[in-house]
Amino acid sequence: MIKRLTANARKPQGFWGKLMIKKMNATHYDMTRWALEQIKLPEGGAVVDLGCGGGRCVKLLDSMCGAKIYGVDYSPLCVKKAGRKNRRSIKSGKVEILKSSVEKLPFGDCSIDCAVSVESIYFWDEPDKAFSEILRVLKAGGSLNIVCEMVKNSDGTGEHTDVAEFLKLKYYSIDELESLFKRNGFENVSSVFDEENIRLIVSGVKR
Ligand SMILES: C[S@@+](CC[C@H](N)C(=O)[O-])C[C@H]1O[C@@H](n2cnc3c(N)ncnc32)[C@H](O)[C@@H]1O
């Protein structure tokens, strides 16, 4: 049972996907709130949540800044659930949820001020393609902020090795994350852990 649930973290669908979305909305909330308080959010313009899952981060972003908020996810179930969670702001035009892969974003060049992504990067099959696509859509001065709590030690060990193997996910170290930013053209790359050294934000800026 737990395996079926966990397997749905990659691309939630069906019964177990619905349960997983509920679980992620609940268990990722504190981390998301902490992360968004560290990130400089724009007052206007546009912010995107990449791999938005059930849409709770989108809702927080909506309450925390005046920018237009987009949520994107390649799972149709997530698009539906995130849409429900944000229905009022979708009606008013402040929020939009789009079905899309991070490797091919539905935005024009230089149109986004800030991109965030919570607990999603592990599943991106083509991370370099995704990063250069994100760079394309960011405005000059715009930032990408990757938030995660499964972080490998630099010697390759880590407490999430089993789940990483089970889910066949990409289990990154800080160095690997930072080099993903740098080799795809991001500047001012920096990392910050929370007080307990569990939650990590890696950020980079488009010049
Ligand atoms: C572990 S969930 C996290 C969801 C949400 N960010 C949260 O914190 O609750 C990972 C999400 O990323 C999405 N995802 C994974 N790979 C993706 C890709 N290549 N393009 C778009 N979405 C992706 C999945 O569908 C899933 O909703």
Short mmCIF file of C-alpha atoms and ligand atoms in Angstrom, two decimals:
data_model
loop_
_atom_site.label_atom_id
_atom_site.label_comp_id
_atom_site.label_asym_id
_atom_site.label_seq_id
_atom_site.Cartn_x
_atom_site.Cartn_y
_atom_site.Cartn_z
CA MET A 1 0.00 0.00 0.00
CA ILE A 2 2.69 2.46 1.05
CA LYS A 3 4.63 1.58 -2.13
CA ARG A 4 1.65 2.41 -4.37
CA LEU A 5 1.24 5.69 -2.57
CA THR A 6 4.92 6.63 -2.74
CA ALA A 7 5.15 5.67 -6.42
CA ASN A 8 2.60 8.41 -7.11
CA ALA A 9 4.96 11.18 -6.05
CA ARG A 10 6.44 11.08 -9.58
CA LYS A 11 3.26 11.78 -11.56
CA PRO A 12 0.12 11.49 -9.42
CA GLN A 13 -2.79 9.68 -11.08
CA GLY A 14 -5.88 7.69 -10.07
CA PHE A 15 -6.90 6.77 -6.53
CA TRP A 16 -3.39 6.63 -5.08
CA GLY A 17 -2.47 9.82 -6.86
CA LYS A 18 -5.35 11.63 -5.17
CA LEU A 19 -4.19 10.38 -1.78
CA MET A 20 -0.61 11.38 -2.57
CA ILE A 21 -1.69 14.91 -3.54
CA LYS A 22 -3.53 15.27 -0.21
CA LYS A 23 -0.48 14.00 1.64
CA MET A 24 1.92 16.34 -0.21
CA ASN A 25 -0.32 19.36 0.33
CA ALA A 26 -0.23 18.60 4.06
CA THR A 27 3.37 17.47 4.59
CA HIS A 28 5.10 20.01 2.30
CA TYR A 29 3.33 23.01 3.78
CA ASP A 30 5.88 23.98 6.47
CA MET A 31 8.80 23.55 4.10
CA THR A 32 7.05 25.60 1.41
CA ARG A 33 6.16 28.38 3.84
CA TRP A 34 9.74 28.50 5.15
CA ALA A 35 11.14 28.57 1.61
CA LEU A 36 8.83 31.30 0.35
CA GLU A 37 9.76 33.46 3.33
CA GLN A 38 13.43 33.25 2.26
CA ILE A 39 12.84 34.02 -1.41
CA LYS A 40 12.51 37.57 -2.68
CA LEU A 41 9.12 37.52 -4.38
CA PRO A 42 8.22 40.26 -6.87
CA GLU A 43 5.26 42.53 -6.19
CA GLY A 44 4.15 42.54 -9.80
CA GLY A 45 4.96 40.54 -12.91
CA ALA A 46 4.74 36.77 -12.89
CA VAL A 47 5.81 33.89 -10.65
CA VAL A 48 5.69 30.21 -11.61
CA ASP A 49 5.60 27.11 -9.42
CA LEU A 50 7.17 24.25 -11.39
CA GLY A 51 5.71 20.82 -10.58
CA CYS A 52 2.93 22.42 -8.55
CA GLY A 53 1.26 19.16 -7.43
CA GLY A 54 -1.94 19.89 -5.49
CA GLY A 55 -1.47 23.66 -5.67
CA ARG A 56 -0.82 24.59 -2.06
CA CYS A 57 2.39 26.46 -2.90
CA VAL A 58 0.49 28.35 -5.61
CA LYS A 59 -2.09 29.35 -2.99
CA LEU A 60 0.64 30.54 -0.62
CA LEU A 61 2.35 32.50 -3.38
CA ASP A 62 -0.98 34.06 -4.24
CA SER A 63 -1.40 35.21 -0.62
CA MET A 64 2.18 36.43 -0.32
CA CYS A 65 2.67 38.58 -3.42
CA GLY A 66 0.83 40.69 -5.94
CA ALA A 67 2.32 39.01 -9.01
CA LYS A 68 0.35 36.77 -11.37
CA ILE A 69 0.91 33.20 -10.19
CA TYR A 70 1.21 30.24 -12.55
CA GLY A 71 1.32 26.61 -11.49
CA VAL A 72 2.56 24.04 -14.00
CA ASP A 73 2.53 20.27 -13.72
CA TYR A 74 2.60 17.45 -16.27
CA SER A 75 0.06 15.39 -14.31
CA PRO A 76 -3.54 16.05 -15.45
CA LEU A 77 -4.75 15.05 -11.96
CA CYS A 78 -2.49 17.67 -10.34
CA VAL A 79 -3.72 20.32 -12.75
CA LYS A 80 -7.30 19.46 -11.77
CA LYS A 81 -6.62 19.40 -8.02
CA ALA A 82 -4.45 22.54 -8.04
CA GLY A 83 -7.21 24.22 -10.06
CA ARG A 84 -9.78 23.35 -7.40
CA LYS A 85 -7.59 24.55 -4.58
CA ASN A 86 -7.09 27.92 -6.29
CA ARG A 87 -10.49 28.29 -7.94
CA ARG A 88 -11.30 31.76 -6.56
CA SER A 89 -8.08 33.34 -7.75
CA ILE A 90 -8.34 31.51 -11.07
CA LYS A 91 -11.78 33.11 -11.52
CA SER A 92 -10.35 36.55 -10.79
CA GLY A 93 -7.44 35.97 -13.20
CA LYS A 94 -4.70 36.20 -10.56
CA VAL A 95 -3.79 32.48 -10.82
CA GLU A 96 -3.51 30.08 -13.75
CA ILE A 97 -2.75 26.36 -13.63
CA LEU A 98 -1.30 24.85 -16.80
CA LYS A 99 -0.59 21.29 -17.87
CA SER A 100 2.99 21.31 -19.01
CA SER A 101 6.31 19.62 -18.60
CA VAL A 102 9.16 21.67 -17.14
CA GLU A 103 11.22 20.78 -20.21
CA LYS A 104 8.88 22.75 -22.49
CA LEU A 105 7.20 25.64 -20.72
CA PRO A 106 4.12 27.45 -22.07
CA PHE A 107 5.62 30.93 -21.62
CA GLY A 108 7.27 33.42 -23.92
CA ASP A 109 10.94 34.39 -23.69
CA CYS A 110 11.79 36.71 -20.76
CA SER A 111 8.25 36.70 -19.35
CA ILE A 112 8.66 35.34 -15.78
CA ASP A 113 10.13 37.20 -12.78
CA CYS A 114 10.58 34.30 -10.39
CA ALA A 115 10.39 30.50 -10.59
CA VAL A 116 10.10 28.18 -7.61
CA SER A 117 9.93 24.44 -7.45
CA VAL A 118 9.28 22.37 -4.33
CA GLU A 119 10.24 18.68 -4.10
CA SER A 120 9.97 18.16 -7.86
CA ILE A 121 13.45 18.30 -9.39
CA TYR A 122 14.24 14.69 -8.45
CA PHE A 123 11.75 13.57 -11.10
CA TRP A 124 12.87 15.74 -14.00
CA ASP A 125 14.13 13.33 -16.67
CA GLU A 126 16.09 15.97 -18.57
CA PRO A 127 17.27 18.48 -15.94
CA ASP A 128 19.64 20.37 -18.27
CA LYS A 129 16.87 20.83 -20.81
CA ALA A 130 14.54 22.02 -18.02
CA PHE A 131 17.10 24.49 -16.67
CA SER A 132 17.83 26.04 -20.05
CA GLU A 133 14.07 26.25 -20.69
CA ILE A 134 13.59 28.02 -17.34
CA LEU A 135 16.43 30.39 -18.19
CA ARG A 136 14.70 31.16 -21.49
CA VAL A 137 11.42 32.18 -19.83
CA LEU A 138 12.97 34.19 -16.98
CA LYS A 139 13.40 37.94 -17.33
CA ALA A 140 16.88 39.38 -16.76
CA GLY A 141 17.28 39.61 -12.99
CA GLY A 142 14.69 36.84 -12.47
CA SER A 143 15.48 33.94 -10.17
CA LEU A 144 15.03 30.18 -10.06
CA ASN A 145 14.65 28.68 -6.58
CA ILE A 146 14.81 24.92 -6.14
CA VAL A 147 13.50 23.69 -2.78
CA CYS A 148 14.21 20.16 -1.60
CA GLU A 149 14.72 18.10 1.50
CA MET A 150 16.29 14.99 0.05
CA VAL A 151 19.90 16.04 -0.36
CA LYS A 152 22.75 13.58 -0.85
CA ASN A 153 26.06 14.02 0.97
CA SER A 154 29.00 14.99 -1.22
CA ASP A 155 30.52 11.49 -0.76
CA GLY A 156 27.39 9.94 -2.33
CA THR A 157 25.86 8.65 0.90
CA GLY A 158 22.57 9.87 2.34
CA GLU A 159 19.56 8.88 4.36
CA HIS A 160 17.22 8.82 1.36
CA THR A 161 19.15 6.30 -0.74
CA ASP A 162 16.42 3.64 -0.42
CA VAL A 163 13.53 5.85 -1.45
CA ALA A 164 15.68 7.32 -4.24
CA GLU A 165 16.31 3.82 -5.57
CA PHE A 166 12.67 2.78 -5.22
CA LEU A 167 11.38 5.85 -7.03
CA LYS A 168 14.30 5.88 -9.50
CA LEU A 169 14.71 9.55 -8.74
CA LYS A 170 17.69 11.80 -9.15
CA TYR A 171 19.17 12.23 -5.72
CA TYR A 172 21.38 15.35 -5.86
CA SER A 173 24.10 16.72 -3.61
CA ILE A 174 24.41 20.50 -3.15
CA ASP A 175 27.42 20.53 -5.49
CA GLU A 176 25.48 18.71 -8.19
CA LEU A 177 22.53 21.09 -7.84
CA GLU A 178 24.75 24.16 -7.96
CA SER A 179 26.60 22.88 -11.01
CA LEU A 180 23.26 22.26 -12.77
CA PHE A 181 22.52 25.98 -12.31
CA LYS A 182 26.00 27.14 -13.34
CA ARG A 183 26.42 25.00 -16.45
CA ASN A 184 23.03 26.19 -17.72
CA GLY A 185 23.92 29.87 -17.47
CA PHE A 186 22.60 30.94 -14.06
CA GLU A 187 24.65 33.40 -12.01
CA ASN A 188 24.85 34.29 -8.29
CA VAL A 189 24.21 30.64 -7.45
CA SER A 190 23.79 30.12 -3.72
CA SER A 191 22.41 27.57 -1.27
CA VAL A 192 20.75 27.99 2.10
CA PHE A 193 19.71 25.33 4.61
CA ASP A 194 17.09 25.82 7.31
CA GLU A 195 18.13 25.84 10.97
CA GLU A 196 17.88 22.06 11.26
CA ASN A 197 19.97 21.50 8.14
CA ILE A 198 17.14 19.58 6.49
CA ARG A 199 15.45 21.87 3.99
CA LEU A 200 17.51 23.37 1.23
CA ILE A 201 16.96 26.17 -1.27
CA VAL A 202 19.36 26.49 -4.19
CA SER A 203 18.92 29.71 -6.14
CA GLY A 204 20.35 31.30 -9.24
CA VAL A 205 19.72 34.47 -11.20
CA LYS A 206 19.46 35.15 -14.94
CA ARG A 207 21.72 38.02 -16.00
C1 LIG B 1 6.70 15.19 -5.03
S1 LIG B 1 5.55 16.09 -6.01
C2 LIG B 1 5.64 17.74 -5.30
C3 LIG B 1 4.41 18.54 -5.61
C4 LIG B 1 4.37 19.95 -4.99
N1 LIG B 1 5.44 20.78 -5.51
C5 LIG B 1 4.44 19.88 -3.50
O1 LIG B 1 5.46 20.30 -2.92
O2 LIG B 1 3.49 19.36 -2.87
C6 LIG B 1 6.38 16.29 -7.55
C7 LIG B 1 5.50 16.97 -8.58
O3 LIG B 1 6.29 17.32 -9.70
C8 LIG B 1 5.57 16.98 -10.89
N2 LIG B 1 6.56 16.74 -11.95
C9 LIG B 1 7.56 15.83 -11.93
N3 LIG B 1 8.29 15.90 -13.06
C10 LIG B 1 7.74 16.89 -13.81
C11 LIG B 1 8.04 17.44 -15.10
N4 LIG B 1 9.07 16.98 -15.83
N5 LIG B 1 7.29 18.44 -15.55
C12 LIG B 1 6.23 18.92 -14.81
N6 LIG B 1 5.88 18.43 -13.61
C13 LIG B 1 6.64 17.42 -13.10
C14 LIG B 1 4.74 15.75 -10.49
O4 LIG B 1 3.63 15.54 -11.32
C15 LIG B 1 4.36 16.08 -9.06
O5 LIG B 1 3.17 16.80 -8.98
#
